[in-house]
Tab-separated table of C-alpha atoms in Angstrom:
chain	number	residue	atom	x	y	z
U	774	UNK	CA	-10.316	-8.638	3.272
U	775	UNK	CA	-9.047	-5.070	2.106
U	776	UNK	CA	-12.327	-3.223	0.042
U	777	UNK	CA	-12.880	0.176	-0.900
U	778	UNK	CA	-14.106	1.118	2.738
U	779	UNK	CA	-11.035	0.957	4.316
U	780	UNK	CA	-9.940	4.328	5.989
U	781	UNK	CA	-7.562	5.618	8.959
U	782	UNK	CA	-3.817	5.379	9.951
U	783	UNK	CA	-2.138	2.086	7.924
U	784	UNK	CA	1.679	2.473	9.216
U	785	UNK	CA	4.539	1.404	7.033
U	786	UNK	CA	6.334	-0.867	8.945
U	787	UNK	CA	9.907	-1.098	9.236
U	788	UNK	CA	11.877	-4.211	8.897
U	789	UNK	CA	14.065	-4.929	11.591
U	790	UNK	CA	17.294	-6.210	11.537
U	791	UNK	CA	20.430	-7.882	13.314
U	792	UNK	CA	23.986	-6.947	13.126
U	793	UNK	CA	24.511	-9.067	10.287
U	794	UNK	CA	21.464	-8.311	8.138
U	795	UNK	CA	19.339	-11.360	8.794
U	796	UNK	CA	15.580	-10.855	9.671
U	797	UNK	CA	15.372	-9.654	13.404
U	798	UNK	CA	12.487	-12.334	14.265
U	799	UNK	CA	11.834	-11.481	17.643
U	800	UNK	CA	11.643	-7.574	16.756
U	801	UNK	CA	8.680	-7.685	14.665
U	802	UNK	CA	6.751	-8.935	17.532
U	803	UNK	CA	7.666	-5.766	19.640
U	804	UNK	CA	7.519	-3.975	16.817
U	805	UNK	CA	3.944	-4.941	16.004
U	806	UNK	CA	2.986	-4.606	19.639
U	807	UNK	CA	4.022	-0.767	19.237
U	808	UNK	CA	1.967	-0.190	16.646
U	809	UNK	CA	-1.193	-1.502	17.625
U	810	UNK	CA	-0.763	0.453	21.176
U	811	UNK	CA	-0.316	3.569	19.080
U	812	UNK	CA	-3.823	2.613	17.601
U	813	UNK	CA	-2.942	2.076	13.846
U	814	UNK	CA	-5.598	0.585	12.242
U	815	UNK	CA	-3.524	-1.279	9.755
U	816	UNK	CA	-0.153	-2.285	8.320
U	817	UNK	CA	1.504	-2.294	5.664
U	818	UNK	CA	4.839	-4.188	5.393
U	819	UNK	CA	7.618	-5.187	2.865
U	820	UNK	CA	7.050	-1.769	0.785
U	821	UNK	CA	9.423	0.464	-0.381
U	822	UNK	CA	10.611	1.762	3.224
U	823	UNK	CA	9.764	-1.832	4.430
U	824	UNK	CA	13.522	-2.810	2.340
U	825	UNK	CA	12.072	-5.835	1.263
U	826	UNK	CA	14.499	-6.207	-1.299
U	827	UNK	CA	17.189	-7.531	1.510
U	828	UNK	CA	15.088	-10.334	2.625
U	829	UNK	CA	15.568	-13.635	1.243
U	830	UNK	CA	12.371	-15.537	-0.163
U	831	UNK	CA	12.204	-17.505	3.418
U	832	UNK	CA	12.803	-14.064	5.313
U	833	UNK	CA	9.893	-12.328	3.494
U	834	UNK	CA	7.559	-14.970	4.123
U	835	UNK	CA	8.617	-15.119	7.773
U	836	UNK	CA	7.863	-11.625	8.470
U	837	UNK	CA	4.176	-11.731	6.815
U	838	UNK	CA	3.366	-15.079	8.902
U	839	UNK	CA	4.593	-12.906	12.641
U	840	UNK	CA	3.422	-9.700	11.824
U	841	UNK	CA	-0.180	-11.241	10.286
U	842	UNK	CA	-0.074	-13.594	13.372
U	843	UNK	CA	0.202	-11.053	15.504
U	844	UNK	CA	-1.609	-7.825	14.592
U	845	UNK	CA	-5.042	-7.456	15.183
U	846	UNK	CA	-5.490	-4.937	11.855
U	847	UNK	CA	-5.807	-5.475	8.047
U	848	UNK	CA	-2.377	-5.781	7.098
U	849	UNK	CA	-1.380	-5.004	3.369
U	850	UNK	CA	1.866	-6.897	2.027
U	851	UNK	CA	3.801	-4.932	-0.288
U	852	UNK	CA	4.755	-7.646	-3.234
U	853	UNK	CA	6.215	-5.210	-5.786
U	854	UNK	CA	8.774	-7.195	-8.543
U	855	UNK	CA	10.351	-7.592	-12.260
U	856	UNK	CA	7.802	-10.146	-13.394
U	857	UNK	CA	4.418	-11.344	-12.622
U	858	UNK	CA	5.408	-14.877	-11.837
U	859	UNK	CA	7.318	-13.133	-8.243
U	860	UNK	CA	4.144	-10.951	-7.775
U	861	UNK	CA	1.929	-14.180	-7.770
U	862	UNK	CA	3.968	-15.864	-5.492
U	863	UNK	CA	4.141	-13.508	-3.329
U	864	UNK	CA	0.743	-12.727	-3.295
U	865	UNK	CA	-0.362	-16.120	-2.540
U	866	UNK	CA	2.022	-16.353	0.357
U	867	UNK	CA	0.933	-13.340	2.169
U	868	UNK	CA	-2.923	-14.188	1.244
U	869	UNK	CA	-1.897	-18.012	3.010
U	870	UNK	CA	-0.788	-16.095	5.944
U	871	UNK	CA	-3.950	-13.860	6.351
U	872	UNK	CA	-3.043	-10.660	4.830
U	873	UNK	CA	-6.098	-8.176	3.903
U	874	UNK	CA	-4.502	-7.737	0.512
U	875	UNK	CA	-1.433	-6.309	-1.447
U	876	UNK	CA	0.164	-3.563	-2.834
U	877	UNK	CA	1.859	-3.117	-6.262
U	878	UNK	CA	4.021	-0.264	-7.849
U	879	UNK	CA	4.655	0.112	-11.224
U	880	UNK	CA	7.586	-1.021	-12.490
U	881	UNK	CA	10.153	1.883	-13.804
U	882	UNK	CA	10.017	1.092	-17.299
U	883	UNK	CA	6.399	2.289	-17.882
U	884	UNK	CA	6.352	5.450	-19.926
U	885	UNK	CA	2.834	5.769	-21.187
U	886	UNK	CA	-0.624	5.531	-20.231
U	887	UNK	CA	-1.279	2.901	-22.299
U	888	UNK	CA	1.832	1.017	-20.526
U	889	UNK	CA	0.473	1.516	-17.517
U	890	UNK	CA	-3.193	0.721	-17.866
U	891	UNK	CA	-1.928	-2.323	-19.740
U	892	UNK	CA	0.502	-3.124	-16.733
U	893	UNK	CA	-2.331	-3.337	-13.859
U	894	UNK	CA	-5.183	-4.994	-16.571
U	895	UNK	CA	-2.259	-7.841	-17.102
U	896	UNK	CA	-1.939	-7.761	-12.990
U	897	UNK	CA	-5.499	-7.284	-12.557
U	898	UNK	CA	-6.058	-10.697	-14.553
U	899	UNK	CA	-2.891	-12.584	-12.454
U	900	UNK	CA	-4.426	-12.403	-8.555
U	901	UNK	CA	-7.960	-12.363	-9.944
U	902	UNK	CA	-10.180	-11.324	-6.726
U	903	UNK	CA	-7.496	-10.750	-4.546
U	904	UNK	CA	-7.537	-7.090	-3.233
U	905	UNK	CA	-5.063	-4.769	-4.215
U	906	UNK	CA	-3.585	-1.194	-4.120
U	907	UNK	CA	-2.023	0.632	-6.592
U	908	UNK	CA	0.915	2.490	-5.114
U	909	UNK	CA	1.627	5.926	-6.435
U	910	UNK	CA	5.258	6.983	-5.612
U	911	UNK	CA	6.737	8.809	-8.561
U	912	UNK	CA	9.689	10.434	-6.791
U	913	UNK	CA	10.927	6.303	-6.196
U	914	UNK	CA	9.459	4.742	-9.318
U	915	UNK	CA	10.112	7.687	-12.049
U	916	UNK	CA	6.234	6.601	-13.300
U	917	UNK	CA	3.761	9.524	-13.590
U	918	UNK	CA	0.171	7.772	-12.957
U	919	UNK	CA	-2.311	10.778	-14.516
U	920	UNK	CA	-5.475	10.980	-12.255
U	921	UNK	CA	-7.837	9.659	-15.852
U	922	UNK	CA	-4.937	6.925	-15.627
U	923	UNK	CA	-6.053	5.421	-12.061
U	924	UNK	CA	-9.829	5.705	-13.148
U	925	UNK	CA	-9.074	3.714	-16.414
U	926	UNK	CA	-7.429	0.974	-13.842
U	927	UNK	CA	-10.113	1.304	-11.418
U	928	UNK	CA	-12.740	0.768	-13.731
U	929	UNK	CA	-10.979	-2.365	-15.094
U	930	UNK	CA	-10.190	-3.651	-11.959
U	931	UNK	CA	-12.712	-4.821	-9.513
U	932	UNK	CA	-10.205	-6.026	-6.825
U	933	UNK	CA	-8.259	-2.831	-7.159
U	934	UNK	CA	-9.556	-1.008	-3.905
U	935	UNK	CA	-7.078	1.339	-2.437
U	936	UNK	CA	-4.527	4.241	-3.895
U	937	UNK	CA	-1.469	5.079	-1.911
U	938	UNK	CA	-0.986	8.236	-2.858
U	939	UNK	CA	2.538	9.706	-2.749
U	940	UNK	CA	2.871	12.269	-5.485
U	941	UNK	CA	4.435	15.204	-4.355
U	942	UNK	CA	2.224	16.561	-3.219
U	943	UNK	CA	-0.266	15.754	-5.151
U	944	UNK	CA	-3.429	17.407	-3.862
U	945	UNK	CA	-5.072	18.381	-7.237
U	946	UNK	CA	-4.933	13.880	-7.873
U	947	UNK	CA	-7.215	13.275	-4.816
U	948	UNK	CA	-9.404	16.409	-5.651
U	949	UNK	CA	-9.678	14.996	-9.378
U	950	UNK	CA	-10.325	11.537	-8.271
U	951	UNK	CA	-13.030	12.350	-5.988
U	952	UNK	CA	-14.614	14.680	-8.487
U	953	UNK	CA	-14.889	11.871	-10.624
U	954	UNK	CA	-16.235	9.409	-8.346
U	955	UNK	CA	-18.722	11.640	-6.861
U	956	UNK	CA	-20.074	12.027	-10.974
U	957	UNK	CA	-20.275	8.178	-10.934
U	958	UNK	CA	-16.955	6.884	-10.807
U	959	UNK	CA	-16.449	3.916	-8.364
U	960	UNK	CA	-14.579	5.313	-5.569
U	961	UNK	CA	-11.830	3.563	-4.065
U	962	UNK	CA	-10.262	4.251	-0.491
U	963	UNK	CA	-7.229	6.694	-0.874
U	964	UNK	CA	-4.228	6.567	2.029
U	965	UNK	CA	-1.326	9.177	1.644
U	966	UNK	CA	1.923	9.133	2.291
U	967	UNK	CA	4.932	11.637	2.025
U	968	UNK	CA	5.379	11.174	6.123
U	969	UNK	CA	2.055	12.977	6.329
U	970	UNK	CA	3.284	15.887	6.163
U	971	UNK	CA	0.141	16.850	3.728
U	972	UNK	CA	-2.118	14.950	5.635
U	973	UNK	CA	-4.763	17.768	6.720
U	974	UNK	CA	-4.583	19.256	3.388
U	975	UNK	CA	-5.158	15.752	1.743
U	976	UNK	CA	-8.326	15.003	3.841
U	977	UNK	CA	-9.677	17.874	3.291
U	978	UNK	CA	-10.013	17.350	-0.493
U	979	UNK	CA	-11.038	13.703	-0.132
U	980	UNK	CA	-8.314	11.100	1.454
U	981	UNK	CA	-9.480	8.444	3.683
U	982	UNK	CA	-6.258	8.294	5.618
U	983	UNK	CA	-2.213	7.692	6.483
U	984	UNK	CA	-0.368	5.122	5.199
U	985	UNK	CA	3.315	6.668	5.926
U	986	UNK	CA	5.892	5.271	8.526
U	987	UNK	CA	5.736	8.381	10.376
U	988	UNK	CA	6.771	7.196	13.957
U	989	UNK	CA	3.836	8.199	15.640
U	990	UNK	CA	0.862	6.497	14.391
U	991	UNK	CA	-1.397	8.290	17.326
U	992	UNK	CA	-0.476	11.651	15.890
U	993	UNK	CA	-1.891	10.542	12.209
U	994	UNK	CA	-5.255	9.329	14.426
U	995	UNK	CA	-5.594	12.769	15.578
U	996	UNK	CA	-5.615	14.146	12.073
U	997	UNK	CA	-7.530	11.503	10.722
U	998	UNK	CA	-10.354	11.838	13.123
């Protein structure tokens, strides 16, 4: 399972697909193979860049049964929707199937701080232990998440164990984040995206990692270690 320790290169996977946009089934096996011979030491699929909106219910649960099947790394399930009801669904699907744990972004309506510490306490109480991210994309959701804003959701949330950090770029977040948690705050593993084009500069002030579908997971390693 997914906890706070987790740290390294998690690579966005695509989602393949044939000529006539159904789920390219026997791609996500060679797919998967690539990754894990570029040493990732995770996944993450059906995100944002993972276009999980094209898949159909069946589709969507037939790529987190291969790809878990087949990887030999936490993977992380990306189970963003509308309602809770999809989220939970979802969620138990990919947990079946032996995912390490999911990720949620906020939806686009939030506009406060209270919305959005509301939002993930109401999630929070939906998947109960089940681990979870929170994932931090502004530029794509049009939701501003305030560093004080992820510790209020952090200390609510037990099972919330990961950031993906994607603010743009966003370096003063991780420095304020690990400020806090080395005063006392729990500390939670922090990946970062934006094609890691940041990547040295987000280590340095505290990251634990990729998560970005940059091409070349090996590359990330390098930077990582």
């Amino acid at each position: 399972m997914l906890d706070e320790t987790a740290k390294g290169v998690f690579t966005i996977a695509a989602t393949p697909f044939l000529p006539d946009g159904a789920l390219d089934v026997q791609s996500l096996d060679t797919m998967t193979d690539f990754y894990m011979e570029k040493g990732a030491t995770g996944l993450t699929i059906l995100g944002i860049m993972g276009e999980a909106g094209k898949l159909s219910a069946s589709e969507s649960a037939t790529a987190i049964e291969r790809i878990c099947a087949r990887a030999d790394v936490p993977v992380i399930v990306g189970v963003s929707a509308p309602g809770f009801a999809q989220i939970e669904a979802t969620t138990q699907i990919a947990m079946d199937k032996g995912a390490a744990g999911v990720m949620v972004a906020p939806p686009s309506n939030l506009r406060t701080d209270a919305q959005i510490v509301g939002y993930y306490r109401t999630l929070g109480e939906r998947l109960g232990s089940i681990p979870w991210v929170i994932q931090d994309f502004p530029l794509v959701t049009n939701v501003q998440i305030d560093p004080n804003v992820i510790l209020k959701i952090v200390e609510d949330n037990p099972a919330c164990v990961m950031l993906k950090h994607e603010d743009w770029p966003g370096l003063e977040k991780i420095a304020a984040l690990r400020a806090a948690s080395d005063g006392g705050a729990r500390r939670i593993s922090i990946l970062c995206g934006n094609g890691g084009q940041f990547l040295l500069e987000e280590m340095i002030r505290g990251a634990d990692g990729a998560m970005t579908g940059f091409a070349y997971p090996e590359m990330m390693r390098d930077v990582v270690q």
